XYZ file of C-alpha atoms in Angstrom:
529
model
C 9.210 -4.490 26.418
C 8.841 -2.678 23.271
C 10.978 0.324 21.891
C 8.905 3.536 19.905
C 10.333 4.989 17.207
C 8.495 8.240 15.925
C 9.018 9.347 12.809
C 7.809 12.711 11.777
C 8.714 15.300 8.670
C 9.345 19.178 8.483
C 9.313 21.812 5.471
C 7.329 20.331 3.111
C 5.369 17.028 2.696
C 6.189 13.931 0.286
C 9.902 14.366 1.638
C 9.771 10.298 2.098
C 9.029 9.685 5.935
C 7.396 6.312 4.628
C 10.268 5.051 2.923
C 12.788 6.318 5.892
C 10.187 4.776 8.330
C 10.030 1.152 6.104
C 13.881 1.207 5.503
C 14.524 1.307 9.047
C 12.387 -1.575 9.563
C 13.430 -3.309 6.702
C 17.284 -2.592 8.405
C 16.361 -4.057 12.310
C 14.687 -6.957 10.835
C 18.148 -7.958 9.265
C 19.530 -7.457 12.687
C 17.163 -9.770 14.070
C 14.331 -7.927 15.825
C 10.877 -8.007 15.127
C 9.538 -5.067 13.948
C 5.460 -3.161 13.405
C 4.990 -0.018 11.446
C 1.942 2.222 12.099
C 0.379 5.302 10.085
C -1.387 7.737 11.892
C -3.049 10.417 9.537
C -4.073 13.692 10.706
C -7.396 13.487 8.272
C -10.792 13.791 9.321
C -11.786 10.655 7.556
C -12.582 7.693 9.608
C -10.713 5.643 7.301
C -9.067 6.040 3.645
C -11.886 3.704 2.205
C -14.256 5.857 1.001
C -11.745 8.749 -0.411
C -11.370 9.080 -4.103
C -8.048 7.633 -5.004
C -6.770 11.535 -6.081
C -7.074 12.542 -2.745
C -4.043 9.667 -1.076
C -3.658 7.053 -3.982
C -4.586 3.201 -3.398
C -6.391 2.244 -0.009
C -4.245 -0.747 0.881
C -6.021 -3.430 2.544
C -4.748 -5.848 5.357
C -4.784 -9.305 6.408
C -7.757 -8.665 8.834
C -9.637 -6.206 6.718
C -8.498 -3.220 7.647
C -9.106 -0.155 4.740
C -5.721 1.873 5.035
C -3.333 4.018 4.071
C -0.703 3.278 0.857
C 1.978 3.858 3.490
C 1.353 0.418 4.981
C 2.007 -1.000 1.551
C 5.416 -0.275 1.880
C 5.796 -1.163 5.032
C 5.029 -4.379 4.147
C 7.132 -4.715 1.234
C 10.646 -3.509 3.052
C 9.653 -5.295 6.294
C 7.903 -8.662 5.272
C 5.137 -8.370 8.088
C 1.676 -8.694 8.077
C 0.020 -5.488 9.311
C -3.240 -5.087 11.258
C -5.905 -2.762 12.090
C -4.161 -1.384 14.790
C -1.773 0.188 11.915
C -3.529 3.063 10.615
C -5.225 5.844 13.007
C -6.707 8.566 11.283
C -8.237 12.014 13.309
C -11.650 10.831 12.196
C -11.684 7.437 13.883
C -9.862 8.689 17.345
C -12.670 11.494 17.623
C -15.814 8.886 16.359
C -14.470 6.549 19.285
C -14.326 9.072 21.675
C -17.271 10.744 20.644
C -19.294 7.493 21.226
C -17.783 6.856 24.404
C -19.106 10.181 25.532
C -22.215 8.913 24.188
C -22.694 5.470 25.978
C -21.388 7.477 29.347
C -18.053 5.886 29.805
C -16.527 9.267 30.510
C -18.551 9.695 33.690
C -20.267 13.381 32.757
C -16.285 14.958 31.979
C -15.948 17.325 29.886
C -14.663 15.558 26.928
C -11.125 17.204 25.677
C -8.318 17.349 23.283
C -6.077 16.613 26.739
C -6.599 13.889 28.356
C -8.929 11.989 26.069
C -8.290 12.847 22.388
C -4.502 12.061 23.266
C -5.486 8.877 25.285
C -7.486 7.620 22.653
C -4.467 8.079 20.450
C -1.593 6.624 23.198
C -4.265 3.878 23.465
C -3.942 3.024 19.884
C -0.075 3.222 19.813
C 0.132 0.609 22.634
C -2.278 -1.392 21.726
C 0.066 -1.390 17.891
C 2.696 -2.758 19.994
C 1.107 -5.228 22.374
C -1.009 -6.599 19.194
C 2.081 -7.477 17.306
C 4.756 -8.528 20.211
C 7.364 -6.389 18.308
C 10.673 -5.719 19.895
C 10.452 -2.227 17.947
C 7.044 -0.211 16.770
C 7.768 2.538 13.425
C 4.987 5.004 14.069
C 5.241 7.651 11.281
C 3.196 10.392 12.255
C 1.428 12.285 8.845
C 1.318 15.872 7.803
C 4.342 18.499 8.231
C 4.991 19.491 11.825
C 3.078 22.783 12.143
C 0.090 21.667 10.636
C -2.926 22.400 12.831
C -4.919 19.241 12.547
C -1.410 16.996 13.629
C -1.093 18.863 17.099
C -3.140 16.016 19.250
C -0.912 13.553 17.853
C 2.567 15.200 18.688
C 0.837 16.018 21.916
C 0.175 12.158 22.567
C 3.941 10.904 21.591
C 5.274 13.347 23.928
C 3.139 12.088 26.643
C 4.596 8.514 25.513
C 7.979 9.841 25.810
C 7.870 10.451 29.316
C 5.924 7.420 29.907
C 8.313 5.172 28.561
C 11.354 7.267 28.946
C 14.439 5.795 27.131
C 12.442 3.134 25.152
C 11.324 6.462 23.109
C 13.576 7.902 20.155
C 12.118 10.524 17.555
C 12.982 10.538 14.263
C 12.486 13.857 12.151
C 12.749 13.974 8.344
C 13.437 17.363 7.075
C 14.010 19.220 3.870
C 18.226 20.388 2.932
C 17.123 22.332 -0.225
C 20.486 23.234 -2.540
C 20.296 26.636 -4.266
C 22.661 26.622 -7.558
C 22.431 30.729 -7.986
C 24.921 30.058 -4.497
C 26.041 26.654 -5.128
C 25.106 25.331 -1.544
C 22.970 23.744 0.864
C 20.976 25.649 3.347
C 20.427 24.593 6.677
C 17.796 27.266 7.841
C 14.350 25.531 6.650
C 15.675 22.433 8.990
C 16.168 24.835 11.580
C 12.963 25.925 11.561
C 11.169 22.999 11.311
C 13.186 21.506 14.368
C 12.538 24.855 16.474
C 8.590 24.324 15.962
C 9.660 20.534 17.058
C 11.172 21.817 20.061
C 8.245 24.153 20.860
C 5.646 21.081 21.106
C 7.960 19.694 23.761
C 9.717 16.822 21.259
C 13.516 17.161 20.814
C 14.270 15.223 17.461
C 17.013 11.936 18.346
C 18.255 11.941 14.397
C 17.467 13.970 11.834
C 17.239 12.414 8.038
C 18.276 15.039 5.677
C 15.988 15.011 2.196
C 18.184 16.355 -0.577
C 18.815 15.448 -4.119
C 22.703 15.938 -3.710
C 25.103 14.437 -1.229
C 25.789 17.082 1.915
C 28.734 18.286 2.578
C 30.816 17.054 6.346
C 30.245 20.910 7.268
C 26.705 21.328 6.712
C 25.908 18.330 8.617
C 28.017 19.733 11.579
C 26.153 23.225 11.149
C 22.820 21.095 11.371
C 23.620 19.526 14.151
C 25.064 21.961 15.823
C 21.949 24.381 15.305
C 19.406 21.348 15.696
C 21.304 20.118 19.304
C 22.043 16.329 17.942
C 25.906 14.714 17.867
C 26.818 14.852 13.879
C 27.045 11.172 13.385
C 22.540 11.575 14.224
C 22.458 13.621 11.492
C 21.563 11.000 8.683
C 21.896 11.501 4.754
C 19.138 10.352 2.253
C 19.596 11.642 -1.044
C 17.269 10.676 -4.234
C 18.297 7.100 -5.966
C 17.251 5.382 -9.266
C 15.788 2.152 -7.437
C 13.161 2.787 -4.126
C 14.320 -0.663 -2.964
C 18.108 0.817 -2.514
C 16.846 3.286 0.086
C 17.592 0.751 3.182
C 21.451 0.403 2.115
C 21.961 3.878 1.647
C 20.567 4.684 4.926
C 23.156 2.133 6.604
C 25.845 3.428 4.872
C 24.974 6.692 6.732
C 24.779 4.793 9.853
C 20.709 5.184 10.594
C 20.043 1.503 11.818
C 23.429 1.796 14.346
C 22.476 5.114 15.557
C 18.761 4.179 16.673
C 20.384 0.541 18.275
C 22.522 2.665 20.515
C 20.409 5.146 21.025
C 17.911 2.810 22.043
C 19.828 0.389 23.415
C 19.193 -2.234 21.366
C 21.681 -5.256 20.504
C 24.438 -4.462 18.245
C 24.438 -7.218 15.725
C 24.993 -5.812 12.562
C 22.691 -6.690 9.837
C 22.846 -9.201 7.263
C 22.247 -6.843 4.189
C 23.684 -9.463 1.331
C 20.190 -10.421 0.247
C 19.090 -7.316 0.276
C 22.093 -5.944 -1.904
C 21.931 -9.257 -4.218
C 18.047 -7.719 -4.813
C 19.472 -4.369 -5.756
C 22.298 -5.624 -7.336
C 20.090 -7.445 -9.604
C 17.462 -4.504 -10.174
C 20.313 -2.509 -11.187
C 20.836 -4.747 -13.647
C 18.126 -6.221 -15.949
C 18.674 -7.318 -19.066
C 15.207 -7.747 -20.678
C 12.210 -5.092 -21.304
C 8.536 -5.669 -21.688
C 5.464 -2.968 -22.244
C 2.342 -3.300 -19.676
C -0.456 -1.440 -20.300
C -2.313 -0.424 -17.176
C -5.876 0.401 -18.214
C -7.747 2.075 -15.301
C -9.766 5.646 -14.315
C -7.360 7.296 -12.086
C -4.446 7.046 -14.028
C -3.002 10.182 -14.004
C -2.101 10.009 -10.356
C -0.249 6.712 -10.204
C 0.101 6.161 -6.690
C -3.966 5.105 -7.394
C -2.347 1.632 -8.257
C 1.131 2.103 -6.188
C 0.492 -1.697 -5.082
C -0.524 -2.985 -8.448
C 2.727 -0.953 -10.012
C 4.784 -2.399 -7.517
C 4.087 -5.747 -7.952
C 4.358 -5.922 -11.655
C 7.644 -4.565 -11.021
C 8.602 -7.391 -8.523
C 7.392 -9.791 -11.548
C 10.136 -7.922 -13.352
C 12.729 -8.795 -10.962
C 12.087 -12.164 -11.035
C 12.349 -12.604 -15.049
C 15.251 -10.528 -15.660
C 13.063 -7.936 -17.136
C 12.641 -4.310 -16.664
C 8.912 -3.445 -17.154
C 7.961 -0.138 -18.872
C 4.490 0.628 -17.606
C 2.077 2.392 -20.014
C -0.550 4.158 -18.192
C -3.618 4.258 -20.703
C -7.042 5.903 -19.601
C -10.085 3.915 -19.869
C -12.334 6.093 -20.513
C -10.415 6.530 -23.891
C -10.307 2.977 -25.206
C -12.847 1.348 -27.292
C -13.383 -1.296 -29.254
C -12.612 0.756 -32.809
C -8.995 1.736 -31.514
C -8.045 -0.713 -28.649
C -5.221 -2.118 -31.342
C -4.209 1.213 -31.820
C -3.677 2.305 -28.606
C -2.981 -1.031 -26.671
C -0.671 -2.308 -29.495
C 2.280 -1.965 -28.396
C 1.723 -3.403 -24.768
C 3.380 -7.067 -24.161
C 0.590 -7.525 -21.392
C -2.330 -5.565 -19.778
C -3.680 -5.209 -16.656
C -7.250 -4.091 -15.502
C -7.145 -2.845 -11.577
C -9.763 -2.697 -9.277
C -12.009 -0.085 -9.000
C -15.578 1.135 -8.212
C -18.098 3.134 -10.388
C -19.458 2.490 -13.745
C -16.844 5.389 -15.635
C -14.675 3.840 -17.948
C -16.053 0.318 -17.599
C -16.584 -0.232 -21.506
C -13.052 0.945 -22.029
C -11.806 -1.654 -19.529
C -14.079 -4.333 -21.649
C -12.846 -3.318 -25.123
C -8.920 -3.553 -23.678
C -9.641 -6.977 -22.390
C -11.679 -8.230 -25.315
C -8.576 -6.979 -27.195
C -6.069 -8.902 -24.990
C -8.325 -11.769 -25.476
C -8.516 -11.956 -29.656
C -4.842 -11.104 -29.793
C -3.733 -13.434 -27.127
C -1.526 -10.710 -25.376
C -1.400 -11.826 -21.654
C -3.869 -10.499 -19.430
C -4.008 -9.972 -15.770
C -7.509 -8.700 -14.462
C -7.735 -7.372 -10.638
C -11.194 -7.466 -8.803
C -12.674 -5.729 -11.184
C -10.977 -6.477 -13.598
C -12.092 -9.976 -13.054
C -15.613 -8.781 -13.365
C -14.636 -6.949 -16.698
C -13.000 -10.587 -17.974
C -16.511 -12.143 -17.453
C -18.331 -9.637 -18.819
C -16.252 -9.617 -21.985
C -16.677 -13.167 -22.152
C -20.319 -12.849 -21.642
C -21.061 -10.674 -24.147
C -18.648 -11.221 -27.091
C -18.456 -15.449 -26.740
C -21.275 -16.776 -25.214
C -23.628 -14.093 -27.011
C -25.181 -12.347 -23.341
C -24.886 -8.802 -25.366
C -26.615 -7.059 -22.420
C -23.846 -8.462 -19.930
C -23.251 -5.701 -17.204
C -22.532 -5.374 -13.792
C -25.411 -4.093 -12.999
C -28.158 -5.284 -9.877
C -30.144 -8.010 -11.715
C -33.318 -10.052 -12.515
C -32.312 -13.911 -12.366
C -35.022 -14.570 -14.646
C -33.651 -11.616 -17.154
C -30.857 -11.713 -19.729
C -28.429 -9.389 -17.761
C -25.140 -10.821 -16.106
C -22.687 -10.879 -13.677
C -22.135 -9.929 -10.569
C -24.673 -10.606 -7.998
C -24.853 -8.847 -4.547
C -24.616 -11.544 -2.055
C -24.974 -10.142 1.455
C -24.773 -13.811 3.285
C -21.073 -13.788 1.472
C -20.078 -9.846 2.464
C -19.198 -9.171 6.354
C -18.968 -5.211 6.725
C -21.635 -3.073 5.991
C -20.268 0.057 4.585
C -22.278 2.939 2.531
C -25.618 1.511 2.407
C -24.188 -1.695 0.365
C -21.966 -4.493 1.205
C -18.106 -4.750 1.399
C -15.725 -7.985 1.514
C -12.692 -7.173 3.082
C -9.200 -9.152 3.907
C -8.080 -12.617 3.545
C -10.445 -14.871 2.471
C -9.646 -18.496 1.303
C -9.912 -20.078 -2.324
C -9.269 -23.728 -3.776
C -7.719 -23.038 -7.549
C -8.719 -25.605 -9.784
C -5.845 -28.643 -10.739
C -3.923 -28.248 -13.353
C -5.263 -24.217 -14.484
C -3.143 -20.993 -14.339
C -3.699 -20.479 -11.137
C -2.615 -23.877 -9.223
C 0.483 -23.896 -11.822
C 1.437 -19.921 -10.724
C 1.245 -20.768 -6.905
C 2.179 -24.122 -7.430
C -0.770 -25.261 -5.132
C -4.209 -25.788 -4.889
C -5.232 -24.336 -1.276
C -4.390 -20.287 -1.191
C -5.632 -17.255 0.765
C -5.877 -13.534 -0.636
C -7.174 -10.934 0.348
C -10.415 -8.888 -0.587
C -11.869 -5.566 -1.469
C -15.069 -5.482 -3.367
C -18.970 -5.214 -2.782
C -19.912 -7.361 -5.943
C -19.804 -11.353 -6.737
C -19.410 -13.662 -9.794
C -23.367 -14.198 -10.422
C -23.886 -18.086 -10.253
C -26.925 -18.213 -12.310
C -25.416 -18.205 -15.212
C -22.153 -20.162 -14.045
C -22.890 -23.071 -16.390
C -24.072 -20.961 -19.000
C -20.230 -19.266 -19.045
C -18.594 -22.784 -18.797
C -20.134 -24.368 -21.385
C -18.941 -21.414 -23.618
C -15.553 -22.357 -22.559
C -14.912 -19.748 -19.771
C -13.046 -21.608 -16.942
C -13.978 -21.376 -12.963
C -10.465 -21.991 -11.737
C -10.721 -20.413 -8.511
C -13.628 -20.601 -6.161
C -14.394 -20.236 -1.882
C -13.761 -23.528 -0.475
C -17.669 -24.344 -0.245
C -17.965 -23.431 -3.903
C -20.508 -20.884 -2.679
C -18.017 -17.833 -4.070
C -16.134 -18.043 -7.839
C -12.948 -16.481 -7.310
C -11.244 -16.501 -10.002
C -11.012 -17.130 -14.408
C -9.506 -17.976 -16.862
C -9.399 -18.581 -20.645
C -7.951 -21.605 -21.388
C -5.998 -22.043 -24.377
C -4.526 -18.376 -24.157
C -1.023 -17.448 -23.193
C -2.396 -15.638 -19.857
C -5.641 -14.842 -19.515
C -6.836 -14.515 -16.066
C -9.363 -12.459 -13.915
C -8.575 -12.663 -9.542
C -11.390 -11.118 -7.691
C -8.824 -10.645 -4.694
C -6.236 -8.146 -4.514
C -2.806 -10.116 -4.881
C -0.449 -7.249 -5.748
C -1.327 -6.454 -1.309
C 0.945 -9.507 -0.765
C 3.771 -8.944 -3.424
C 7.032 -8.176 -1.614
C 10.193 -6.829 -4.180
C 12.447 -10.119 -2.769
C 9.655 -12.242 -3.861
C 7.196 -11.422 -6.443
C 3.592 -12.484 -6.039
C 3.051 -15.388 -8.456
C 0.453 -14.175 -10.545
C 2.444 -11.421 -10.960
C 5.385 -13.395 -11.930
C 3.894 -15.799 -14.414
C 2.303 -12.638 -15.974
C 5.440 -11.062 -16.221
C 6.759 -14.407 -17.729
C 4.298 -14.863 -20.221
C 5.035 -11.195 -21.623
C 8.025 -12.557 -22.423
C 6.917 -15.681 -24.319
């Protein structure tokens, strides 16, 4: 039978209820239990997929399709699972189901309400998180700050759980320890607070992780504890560190993962954490530094590519190297100063994205990359941008876009190709998850995976236009990646360059920071060349 573990945050939001809620899992894993995460967002939105990337950064995609929240990314990372759709729940999609059920009469004439049905709908989904993925422990972090209006259904729902499932229940609440230096101390009273409004919803916190950018002192924790109703050793330090990954060992050190095994009653093996410290140790550490030019639209928030930033960080680890990311704005590149302002990068990489803004920016970076042989890395789109490029400046299509076209007409790519795309999603097409490719012997791609037969997954509504396939190849533009039919080109490259390759999957989804995703990797590498 699985154990819940609810993790929810007070004071203020982006305290790190994400991280807390991965390390943990990353922590039981080592102690051998199998562990699922879940998200469940307080948002009106049915699902993050059609939110600009301002609004909550990357959608991060799973194995089975399902459009989520960035929050899942790192689940995956620290715990080395493979989320599903039962992993994100958003306010949108419990009140569209229930709203449809009312619909097609499954509610018998009731009058449809926040208690029983909202909450059901929710409890439903938390179950169903745990029976889906046969873990011995579910990590449900609950969104928002506790007080906010639109999260009540959802405390409401895991205190219900709580007295359903009675001691296989412990709640986790991550809370704000602000230090004032006018007074030189910590103060406990915004913790108090936030646990008191807690209390009021009918949840009494198990633990309570204390955000704070300096280490707390023995009597502050006893004040909280005493004031917050929890034995001292449940009230758990996590300060700020230099290296995300290290977040899992300082949170042992502090005794998180043995606290929520007795508390839960859950066997007392301690965890293996040498690989895990061997990873830090050696992030700590680096010895090498490379430039990589990001060129995208939404740069100024960089959480739009958390996945993407992530992962060319893993290919760091993996070479020794620290990367320095250089976030450049495509909308401000062209072909006249793409030297000038890409010139100092070691490597570039075009994410995904969606919209025409910025495209020719994206173009005149990897045309750059291209004539100066600086390793390239193109992402979905940034696959599509690596063809067009090709398109227009080799094989002499000067109209090459990635626009709808005529096959009879002049105009490239990227062909809509609805027998190909499973989900229908505002009024076009959408391929989502893993699909499978067959990279081509001996190119890039079969050397980086070291195999011909791989699986990535997708996000994307427009396809590599076949038409003018031979057209491309006989310019010397290589297919190296395609569906296993042939039907779909998945992938690029240009031979003869250091690195110069266009995915239209989404690898950085898969990268973990123990073991870099090996595009990523040989990117990475070939910077350093």
């Amino acid at each position: 039978m699985a154990k819940y573990v609810f993790v929810t945050g007070g004071v203020v939001s982006g305290l790190g209820k994400g991280i807390t809620a991965a390390s943990l899992g990353r922590l039981l894993k080592m102690r051998g239990l199998k562990v699922a995460s879940q998200k469940l967002d307080p948002y009106m939105n049915v699902d993050p997929g059609t939110m600009s990337p301002y609004q909550h950064g990357e959608v991060f995609v799973t194995e089975d399709g399902a459009e989520t929240d960035l929050d899942l990314g790192h689940y995956e990372r620290f715990i080395d699972e493979d989320l599903n759709r039962y992993s994100n729940l958003t306010s949108g999609k419990v009140y569209w189901n229930v709203l449809n059920r009312e619909r097609q009469g499954e509610y018998l004439g009731q009058t449809v309400q926040v208690i029983p049905h909202i909450t059901e709908e929710i409890k439903h989904f938390i179950y169903m998180g745990a029976r889906s993925s046969g873990a011995d422990v579910l990590i449900t972090e609950i969104g928002g700050t506790i007080g906010d209006i639109e999260g009540q259904p959802f405390i409401e729902a895991i205190r219900q759980i709580s007295l359903e499932k009675k001691r296989d229940v412990l709640f986790i609440h991550v809370t704000l320890v602000p230090y004032l230096s006018g007074s030189d101390e910590h103060k406990s009273k915004p913790t108090q607070h936030s646990v008191k409004e807690l209390q009021s919803m009918g949840i009494k916190p198990d633990i309570i992780v204390t955000r704070s950018d300096r280490p707390l002192s023995r009597g502050i924790k006893s004040k909280i504890a005493m004031f917050c109703n929890v034995p001292v050793d449940c009230v758990v330090e996590n300060t700020t560190l230099d290296t995300l990954y290290e977040a899992p060992l300082m949170l042992h050190a502090n005794g998180l993962d043995e606290v929520v095994c007795r508390e839960l009653g859950l066997p007392g093996a301690a965890p293996d954490i040498t690989p895990w410290l061997e990873m830090v140790d050696r992030i700590k550490n680096l010895s090498k530094t490379i430039k990589v030019a990001i060129v995208g639209k939404y740069v100024s928030l960089h959480d739009a590519y958390l996945s993407v930033r992530e992962s060319v960080y893993h290919g760091g680890y993996e070479n020794g190297c620290h990367v320095e990311i250089l976030w450049i704005d495509s909308e401000k590149v062209c072909q006249e100063n793409a030297k000038e302002i890409l010139g100092e990068a070691d490597g570039i990489i075009v994410p995904g994205g969606f919209g025409d803004r910025g495209i020719e920016g994206k173009i005149a970076a990897c045309q750059y990359a291209r004539e100066a042989n600086v390793p390239y890395l193109g992402l979905c789109l940034g696959m599509q941008v690596c063809v067009i490029e090709y398109a227009r400046h080799v094989c002499g299509l000067v109209n090459a876009n990635s626009r709808e076209f005529d096959p009879n007409g002049s105009e490239l790519v990227i062909d809509l190709m609805e027998e190909q795309l499973a989900v229908l999603r505002k009024g076009g097409t959408m391929r989502l998850g893993a699909y499978p490719c067959k990279a081509a012997a001996g190119s890039t791609l079969a050397r980086a995976y070291g195999k011909t037969e791989i699986s990535e997954r997708h996000r994307h509504r427009f396809e590599f236009n076949d038409h003018y396939r031979k057209q491309l190849e006989e310019g010397g533009l290589l297919v190296c990646g395609e569906s296993p039919g042939g039907e779909v080109v998945e992938a690029v490259e240009v031979p003869g360059n250091r690195f110069h390759v266009g995915v239209q999957f989404h690898p950085e989804f898969k990268s973990r920071p123990n073991r870099a995703h090996p595009l990523f990797r040989e990117f990475v590498k070939s910077c350093l060349e």
